[in-house]
Amino acid sequence: MAARRAWRLVPELADFEGVWRLERDVVHANAAPARFEGEARFVPGQDGLIYREAGVLTMAGEAPMRAERGYLWRAGNSGGIDVMFEDGRFFHSITGSAEARHWCDPDTYHVQYDFGGWPEWRATWAVSGPRKAYQMISRYVPAVGEK
């Protein structure tokens, strides 16, 4: 695994392999904020890495609930990393600018990855459209004994 160093570009796919502590804050334009705390695991499989996160989602006025999601991360054909939904559909690419957009009719998802403090990194999503309006910041830190 890569030692702590500044990343000006997107790390290699293999650099993500392992377990990460994950904290996510979701700030809605018209709703109470939410918080997710758990872990993300990147394990080899399906021609890349299988990403699986699991933890507890807390929203104001609601009982905490277990939450999970998964993606497939693969080396991109022209460099960078392609992120796919679990069923193999394309989601977005992480390339040199570490910025991407995804259109999910009728809403737009815009992400900015920050690898400047590698191996700590984050993904900031801005979601907008007629049905959604929120910002989601996910912070990843290597789990104890990782990286």
mmCIF file of the C-alpha atoms, coordinates in Angstrom:
data_MODEL
# 
_entry.id   MODEL 
# 
loop_
_atom_site.group_PDB 
_atom_site.id 
_atom_site.type_symbol 
_atom_site.label_atom_id 
_atom_site.label_alt_id 
_atom_site.label_comp_id 
_atom_site.label_asym_id 
_atom_site.label_entity_id 
_atom_site.label_seq_id 
_atom_site.pdbx_PDB_ins_code 
_atom_site.Cartn_x 
_atom_site.Cartn_y 
_atom_site.Cartn_z 
_atom_site.occupancy 
_atom_site.B_iso_or_equiv 
_atom_site.pdbx_formal_charge 
_atom_site.auth_seq_id 
_atom_site.auth_comp_id 
_atom_site.auth_asym_id 
_atom_site.auth_atom_id 
_atom_site.pdbx_PDB_model_num 
ATOM 1   C CA . MET A 1 1   ? 0.000   0.000  0.000   1.00 0.00 ? 1   MET A CA 1 
ATOM 2   C CA . ALA A 1 2   ? 1.117   3.536  -0.654  1.00 0.00 ? 2   ALA A CA 1 
ATOM 3   C CA . ALA A 1 3   ? 2.653   5.458  2.216   1.00 0.00 ? 3   ALA A CA 1 
ATOM 4   C CA . ARG A 1 4   ? 1.239   8.841  3.175   1.00 0.00 ? 4   ARG A CA 1 
ATOM 5   C CA . ARG A 1 5   ? 2.048   11.275 0.373   1.00 0.00 ? 5   ARG A CA 1 
ATOM 6   C CA . ALA A 1 6   ? 0.372   14.088 -1.468  1.00 0.00 ? 6   ALA A CA 1 
ATOM 7   C CA . TRP A 1 7   ? -1.589  12.981 -4.546  1.00 0.00 ? 7   TRP A CA 1 
ATOM 8   C CA . ARG A 1 8   ? -1.982  15.471 -7.314  1.00 0.00 ? 8   ARG A CA 1 
ATOM 9   C CA . LEU A 1 9   ? -3.656  12.880 -9.527  1.00 0.00 ? 9   LEU A CA 1 
ATOM 10  C CA . VAL A 1 10  ? -6.033  10.017 -8.971  1.00 0.00 ? 10  VAL A CA 1 
ATOM 11  C CA . PRO A 1 11  ? -4.384  7.133  -7.081  1.00 0.00 ? 11  PRO A CA 1 
ATOM 12  C CA . GLU A 1 12  ? -4.080  3.769  -8.808  1.00 0.00 ? 12  GLU A CA 1 
ATOM 13  C CA . LEU A 1 13  ? -7.025  1.429  -8.404  1.00 0.00 ? 13  LEU A CA 1 
ATOM 14  C CA . ALA A 1 14  ? -4.978  -0.986 -6.266  1.00 0.00 ? 14  ALA A CA 1 
ATOM 15  C CA . ASP A 1 15  ? -4.194  1.813  -3.786  1.00 0.00 ? 15  ASP A CA 1 
ATOM 16  C CA . PHE A 1 16  ? -7.826  1.715  -2.604  1.00 0.00 ? 16  PHE A CA 1 
ATOM 17  C CA . GLU A 1 17  ? -7.780  -1.977 -1.688  1.00 0.00 ? 17  GLU A CA 1 
ATOM 18  C CA . GLY A 1 18  ? -8.461  -2.570 1.996   1.00 0.00 ? 18  GLY A CA 1 
ATOM 19  C CA . VAL A 1 19  ? -10.710 -1.267 4.744   1.00 0.00 ? 19  VAL A CA 1 
ATOM 20  C CA . TRP A 1 20  ? -11.526 2.409  5.350   1.00 0.00 ? 20  TRP A CA 1 
ATOM 21  C CA . ARG A 1 21  ? -13.380 4.201  8.131   1.00 0.00 ? 21  ARG A CA 1 
ATOM 22  C CA . LEU A 1 22  ? -16.149 6.192  6.498   1.00 0.00 ? 22  LEU A CA 1 
ATOM 23  C CA . GLU A 1 23  ? -18.023 9.228  7.816   1.00 0.00 ? 23  GLU A CA 1 
ATOM 24  C CA . ARG A 1 24  ? -20.610 10.958 5.664   1.00 0.00 ? 24  ARG A CA 1 
ATOM 25  C CA . ASP A 1 25  ? -22.614 14.107 6.281   1.00 0.00 ? 25  ASP A CA 1 
ATOM 26  C CA . VAL A 1 26  ? -25.662 14.862 4.155   1.00 0.00 ? 26  VAL A CA 1 
ATOM 27  C CA . VAL A 1 27  ? -27.031 18.395 4.220   1.00 0.00 ? 27  VAL A CA 1 
ATOM 28  C CA . HIS A 1 28  ? -30.439 18.788 2.568   1.00 0.00 ? 28  HIS A CA 1 
ATOM 29  C CA . ALA A 1 29  ? -31.786 22.108 1.351   1.00 0.00 ? 29  ALA A CA 1 
ATOM 30  C CA . ASN A 1 30  ? -35.240 21.428 2.799   1.00 0.00 ? 30  ASN A CA 1 
ATOM 31  C CA . ALA A 1 31  ? -34.764 18.686 5.374   1.00 0.00 ? 31  ALA A CA 1 
ATOM 32  C CA . ALA A 1 32  ? -32.823 17.869 8.502   1.00 0.00 ? 32  ALA A CA 1 
ATOM 33  C CA . PRO A 1 33  ? -29.202 16.765 8.050   1.00 0.00 ? 33  PRO A CA 1 
ATOM 34  C CA . ALA A 1 34  ? -28.217 13.107 8.118   1.00 0.00 ? 34  ALA A CA 1 
ATOM 35  C CA . ARG A 1 35  ? -25.019 11.324 9.179   1.00 0.00 ? 35  ARG A CA 1 
ATOM 36  C CA . PHE A 1 36  ? -23.583 7.961  8.190   1.00 0.00 ? 36  PHE A CA 1 
ATOM 37  C CA . GLU A 1 37  ? -20.777 6.259  10.126  1.00 0.00 ? 37  GLU A CA 1 
ATOM 38  C CA . GLY A 1 38  ? -19.313 2.917  9.172   1.00 0.00 ? 38  GLY A CA 1 
ATOM 39  C CA . GLU A 1 39  ? -16.685 1.367  6.968   1.00 0.00 ? 39  GLU A CA 1 
ATOM 40  C CA . ALA A 1 40  ? -15.963 0.875  3.302   1.00 0.00 ? 40  ALA A CA 1 
ATOM 41  C CA . ARG A 1 41  ? -14.196 -2.222 1.993   1.00 0.00 ? 41  ARG A CA 1 
ATOM 42  C CA . PHE A 1 42  ? -12.503 -2.533 -1.374  1.00 0.00 ? 42  PHE A CA 1 
ATOM 43  C CA . VAL A 1 43  ? -11.830 -6.194 -2.194  1.00 0.00 ? 43  VAL A CA 1 
ATOM 44  C CA . PRO A 1 44  ? -10.572 -7.720 -5.458  1.00 0.00 ? 44  PRO A CA 1 
ATOM 45  C CA . GLY A 1 45  ? -13.221 -9.167 -7.769  1.00 0.00 ? 45  GLY A CA 1 
ATOM 46  C CA . GLN A 1 46  ? -15.231 -8.691 -10.962 1.00 0.00 ? 46  GLN A CA 1 
ATOM 47  C CA . ASP A 1 47  ? -12.287 -7.291 -12.971 1.00 0.00 ? 47  ASP A CA 1 
ATOM 48  C CA . GLY A 1 48  ? -11.441 -4.646 -10.389 1.00 0.00 ? 48  GLY A CA 1 
ATOM 49  C CA . LEU A 1 49  ? -12.435 -3.888 -6.825  1.00 0.00 ? 49  LEU A CA 1 
ATOM 50  C CA . ILE A 1 50  ? -15.798 -4.550 -5.235  1.00 0.00 ? 50  ILE A CA 1 
ATOM 51  C CA . TYR A 1 51  ? -16.738 -1.589 -3.029  1.00 0.00 ? 51  TYR A CA 1 
ATOM 52  C CA . ARG A 1 52  ? -19.081 -2.310 -0.134  1.00 0.00 ? 52  ARG A CA 1 
ATOM 53  C CA . GLU A 1 53  ? -19.964 0.165  2.607   1.00 0.00 ? 53  GLU A CA 1 
ATOM 54  C CA . ALA A 1 54  ? -21.941 -0.628 5.722   1.00 0.00 ? 54  ALA A CA 1 
ATOM 55  C CA . GLY A 1 55  ? -22.771 1.364  8.818   1.00 0.00 ? 55  GLY A CA 1 
ATOM 56  C CA . VAL A 1 56  ? -25.397 3.326  10.687  1.00 0.00 ? 56  VAL A CA 1 
ATOM 57  C CA . LEU A 1 57  ? -27.423 6.186  9.209   1.00 0.00 ? 57  LEU A CA 1 
ATOM 58  C CA . THR A 1 58  ? -28.796 8.743  11.667  1.00 0.00 ? 58  THR A CA 1 
ATOM 59  C CA . MET A 1 59  ? -31.440 11.307 10.731  1.00 0.00 ? 59  MET A CA 1 
ATOM 60  C CA . ALA A 1 60  ? -33.106 13.811 13.052  1.00 0.00 ? 60  ALA A CA 1 
ATOM 61  C CA . GLY A 1 61  ? -36.331 12.501 14.533  1.00 0.00 ? 61  GLY A CA 1 
ATOM 62  C CA . GLU A 1 62  ? -35.719 8.942  13.304  1.00 0.00 ? 62  GLU A CA 1 
ATOM 63  C CA . ALA A 1 63  ? -34.249 5.857  14.944  1.00 0.00 ? 63  ALA A CA 1 
ATOM 64  C CA . PRO A 1 64  ? -30.730 5.048  13.693  1.00 0.00 ? 64  PRO A CA 1 
ATOM 65  C CA . MET A 1 65  ? -30.828 2.490  10.888  1.00 0.00 ? 65  MET A CA 1 
ATOM 66  C CA . ARG A 1 66  ? -28.394 0.091  9.256   1.00 0.00 ? 66  ARG A CA 1 
ATOM 67  C CA . ALA A 1 67  ? -27.390 1.193  5.750   1.00 0.00 ? 67  ALA A CA 1 
ATOM 68  C CA . GLU A 1 68  ? -25.366 -0.509 2.999   1.00 0.00 ? 68  GLU A CA 1 
ATOM 69  C CA . ARG A 1 69  ? -24.449 0.117  -0.610  1.00 0.00 ? 69  ARG A CA 1 
ATOM 70  C CA . GLY A 1 70  ? -22.026 -1.213 -3.143  1.00 0.00 ? 70  GLY A CA 1 
ATOM 71  C CA . TYR A 1 71  ? -20.271 -0.349 -6.394  1.00 0.00 ? 71  TYR A CA 1 
ATOM 72  C CA . LEU A 1 72  ? -17.690 -1.848 -8.722  1.00 0.00 ? 72  LEU A CA 1 
ATOM 73  C CA . TRP A 1 73  ? -14.468 0.079  -9.293  1.00 0.00 ? 73  TRP A CA 1 
ATOM 74  C CA . ARG A 1 74  ? -12.465 -0.810 -12.421 1.00 0.00 ? 74  ARG A CA 1 
ATOM 75  C CA . ALA A 1 75  ? -9.405  0.555  -14.189 1.00 0.00 ? 75  ALA A CA 1 
ATOM 76  C CA . GLY A 1 76  ? -10.623 2.963  -16.883 1.00 0.00 ? 76  GLY A CA 1 
ATOM 77  C CA . ASN A 1 77  ? -9.807  2.275  -20.531 1.00 0.00 ? 77  ASN A CA 1 
ATOM 78  C CA . SER A 1 78  ? -8.086  5.651  -20.889 1.00 0.00 ? 78  SER A CA 1 
ATOM 79  C CA . GLY A 1 79  ? -6.685  5.874  -17.349 1.00 0.00 ? 79  GLY A CA 1 
ATOM 80  C CA . GLY A 1 80  ? -8.364  6.749  -14.115 1.00 0.00 ? 80  GLY A CA 1 
ATOM 81  C CA . ILE A 1 81  ? -11.066 4.650  -12.491 1.00 0.00 ? 81  ILE A CA 1 
ATOM 82  C CA . ASP A 1 82  ? -14.532 3.756  -13.753 1.00 0.00 ? 82  ASP A CA 1 
ATOM 83  C CA . VAL A 1 83  ? -17.185 3.464  -11.056 1.00 0.00 ? 83  VAL A CA 1 
ATOM 84  C CA . MET A 1 84  ? -20.060 1.145  -11.900 1.00 0.00 ? 84  MET A CA 1 
ATOM 85  C CA . PHE A 1 85  ? -23.306 0.370  -10.126 1.00 0.00 ? 85  PHE A CA 1 
ATOM 86  C CA . GLU A 1 86  ? -23.473 -3.112 -8.594  1.00 0.00 ? 86  GLU A CA 1 
ATOM 87  C CA . ASP A 1 87  ? -25.325 -4.409 -11.659 1.00 0.00 ? 87  ASP A CA 1 
ATOM 88  C CA . GLY A 1 88  ? -22.488 -3.264 -13.952 1.00 0.00 ? 88  GLY A CA 1 
ATOM 89  C CA . ARG A 1 89  ? -24.105 -0.089 -15.338 1.00 0.00 ? 89  ARG A CA 1 
ATOM 90  C CA . PHE A 1 90  ? -21.712 2.843  -15.724 1.00 0.00 ? 90  PHE A CA 1 
ATOM 91  C CA . PHE A 1 91  ? -21.930 5.522  -12.993 1.00 0.00 ? 91  PHE A CA 1 
ATOM 92  C CA . HIS A 1 92  ? -18.951 7.867  -13.517 1.00 0.00 ? 92  HIS A CA 1 
ATOM 93  C CA . SER A 1 93  ? -15.180 8.029  -14.061 1.00 0.00 ? 93  SER A CA 1 
ATOM 94  C CA . ILE A 1 94  ? -12.538 9.391  -11.710 1.00 0.00 ? 94  ILE A CA 1 
ATOM 95  C CA . THR A 1 95  ? -9.882  10.933 -13.955 1.00 0.00 ? 95  THR A CA 1 
ATOM 96  C CA . GLY A 1 96  ? -7.119  13.525 -13.660 1.00 0.00 ? 96  GLY A CA 1 
ATOM 97  C CA . SER A 1 97  ? -9.480  16.330 -12.648 1.00 0.00 ? 97  SER A CA 1 
ATOM 98  C CA . ALA A 1 98  ? -11.042 14.033 -9.999  1.00 0.00 ? 98  ALA A CA 1 
ATOM 99  C CA . GLU A 1 99  ? -14.396 15.575 -10.928 1.00 0.00 ? 99  GLU A CA 1 
ATOM 100 C CA . ALA A 1 100 ? -17.397 13.944 -12.595 1.00 0.00 ? 100 ALA A CA 1 
ATOM 101 C CA . ARG A 1 101 ? -21.105 14.351 -13.329 1.00 0.00 ? 101 ARG A CA 1 
ATOM 102 C CA . HIS A 1 102 ? -23.911 11.833 -13.551 1.00 0.00 ? 102 HIS A CA 1 
ATOM 103 C CA . TRP A 1 103 ? -27.352 12.557 -14.947 1.00 0.00 ? 103 TRP A CA 1 
ATOM 104 C CA . CYS A 1 104 ? -30.156 10.577 -13.322 1.00 0.00 ? 104 CYS A CA 1 
ATOM 105 C CA . ASP A 1 105 ? -33.220 12.026 -14.980 1.00 0.00 ? 105 ASP A CA 1 
ATOM 106 C CA . PRO A 1 106 ? -34.271 14.562 -13.835 1.00 0.00 ? 106 PRO A CA 1 
ATOM 107 C CA . ASP A 1 107 ? -31.500 15.167 -11.279 1.00 0.00 ? 107 ASP A CA 1 
ATOM 108 C CA . THR A 1 108 ? -27.797 15.948 -11.696 1.00 0.00 ? 108 THR A CA 1 
ATOM 109 C CA . TYR A 1 109 ? -25.056 14.484 -9.500  1.00 0.00 ? 109 TYR A CA 1 
ATOM 110 C CA . HIS A 1 110 ? -21.709 16.313 -9.432  1.00 0.00 ? 110 HIS A CA 1 
ATOM 111 C CA . VAL A 1 111 ? -18.759 14.871 -7.505  1.00 0.00 ? 111 VAL A CA 1 
ATOM 112 C CA . GLN A 1 112 ? -15.350 16.263 -6.614  1.00 0.00 ? 112 GLN A CA 1 
ATOM 113 C CA . TYR A 1 113 ? -12.796 13.837 -5.199  1.00 0.00 ? 113 TYR A CA 1 
ATOM 114 C CA . ASP A 1 114 ? -9.966  15.184 -3.034  1.00 0.00 ? 114 ASP A CA 1 
ATOM 115 C CA . PHE A 1 115 ? -6.870  12.987 -2.728  1.00 0.00 ? 115 PHE A CA 1 
ATOM 116 C CA . GLY A 1 116 ? -4.582  15.799 -1.488  1.00 0.00 ? 116 GLY A CA 1 
ATOM 117 C CA . GLY A 1 117 ? -4.091  14.225 1.967   1.00 0.00 ? 117 GLY A CA 1 
ATOM 118 C CA . TRP A 1 118 ? -3.717  10.632 0.748   1.00 0.00 ? 118 TRP A CA 1 
ATOM 119 C CA . PRO A 1 119 ? -4.264  8.098  2.154   1.00 0.00 ? 119 PRO A CA 1 
ATOM 120 C CA . GLU A 1 120 ? -7.071  10.142 3.693   1.00 0.00 ? 120 GLU A CA 1 
ATOM 121 C CA . TRP A 1 121 ? -9.469  11.287 0.988   1.00 0.00 ? 121 TRP A CA 1 
ATOM 122 C CA . ARG A 1 122 ? -12.986 12.542 0.453   1.00 0.00 ? 122 ARG A CA 1 
ATOM 123 C CA . ALA A 1 123 ? -15.775 12.732 -2.092  1.00 0.00 ? 123 ALA A CA 1 
ATOM 124 C CA . THR A 1 124 ? -18.117 15.733 -2.130  1.00 0.00 ? 124 THR A CA 1 
ATOM 125 C CA . TRP A 1 125 ? -21.378 15.329 -4.020  1.00 0.00 ? 125 TRP A CA 1 
ATOM 126 C CA . ALA A 1 126 ? -23.729 18.164 -4.966  1.00 0.00 ? 126 ALA A CA 1 
ATOM 127 C CA . VAL A 1 127 ? -27.088 16.838 -6.094  1.00 0.00 ? 127 VAL A CA 1 
ATOM 128 C CA . SER A 1 128 ? -29.621 19.125 -7.709  1.00 0.00 ? 128 SER A CA 1 
ATOM 129 C CA . GLY A 1 129 ? -32.831 18.915 -9.657  1.00 0.00 ? 129 GLY A CA 1 
ATOM 130 C CA . PRO A 1 130 ? -36.558 19.114 -9.217  1.00 0.00 ? 130 PRO A CA 1 
ATOM 131 C CA . ARG A 1 131 ? -36.620 16.133 -6.835  1.00 0.00 ? 131 ARG A CA 1 
ATOM 132 C CA . LYS A 1 132 ? -33.346 16.494 -4.940  1.00 0.00 ? 132 LYS A CA 1 
ATOM 133 C CA . ALA A 1 133 ? -31.214 19.242 -3.419  1.00 0.00 ? 133 ALA A CA 1 
ATOM 134 C CA . TYR A 1 134 ? -28.428 18.205 -1.075  1.00 0.00 ? 134 TYR A CA 1 
ATOM 135 C CA . GLN A 1 135 ? -24.684 18.066 -0.503  1.00 0.00 ? 135 GLN A CA 1 
ATOM 136 C CA . MET A 1 136 ? -23.020 14.882 0.678   1.00 0.00 ? 136 MET A CA 1 
ATOM 137 C CA . ILE A 1 137 ? -19.449 14.795 2.000   1.00 0.00 ? 137 ILE A CA 1 
ATOM 138 C CA . SER A 1 138 ? -17.830 11.400 2.529   1.00 0.00 ? 138 SER A CA 1 
ATOM 139 C CA . ARG A 1 139 ? -14.498 11.199 4.392   1.00 0.00 ? 139 ARG A CA 1 
ATOM 140 C CA . TYR A 1 140 ? -12.334 8.074  4.129   1.00 0.00 ? 140 TYR A CA 1 
ATOM 141 C CA . VAL A 1 141 ? -9.513  7.239  6.533   1.00 0.00 ? 141 VAL A CA 1 
ATOM 142 C CA . PRO A 1 142 ? -7.577  3.956  6.499   1.00 0.00 ? 142 PRO A CA 1 
ATOM 143 C CA . ALA A 1 143 ? -8.824  1.586  9.193   1.00 0.00 ? 143 ALA A CA 1 
ATOM 144 C CA . VAL A 1 144 ? -6.344  0.762  11.941  1.00 0.00 ? 144 VAL A CA 1 
ATOM 145 C CA . GLY A 1 145 ? -3.592  -1.396 10.463  1.00 0.00 ? 145 GLY A CA 1 
ATOM 146 C CA . GLU A 1 146 ? -4.419  -0.448 6.850   1.00 0.00 ? 146 GLU A CA 1 
ATOM 147 C CA . LYS A 1 147 ? -2.274  1.589  4.452   1.00 0.00 ? 147 LYS A CA 1 
# 
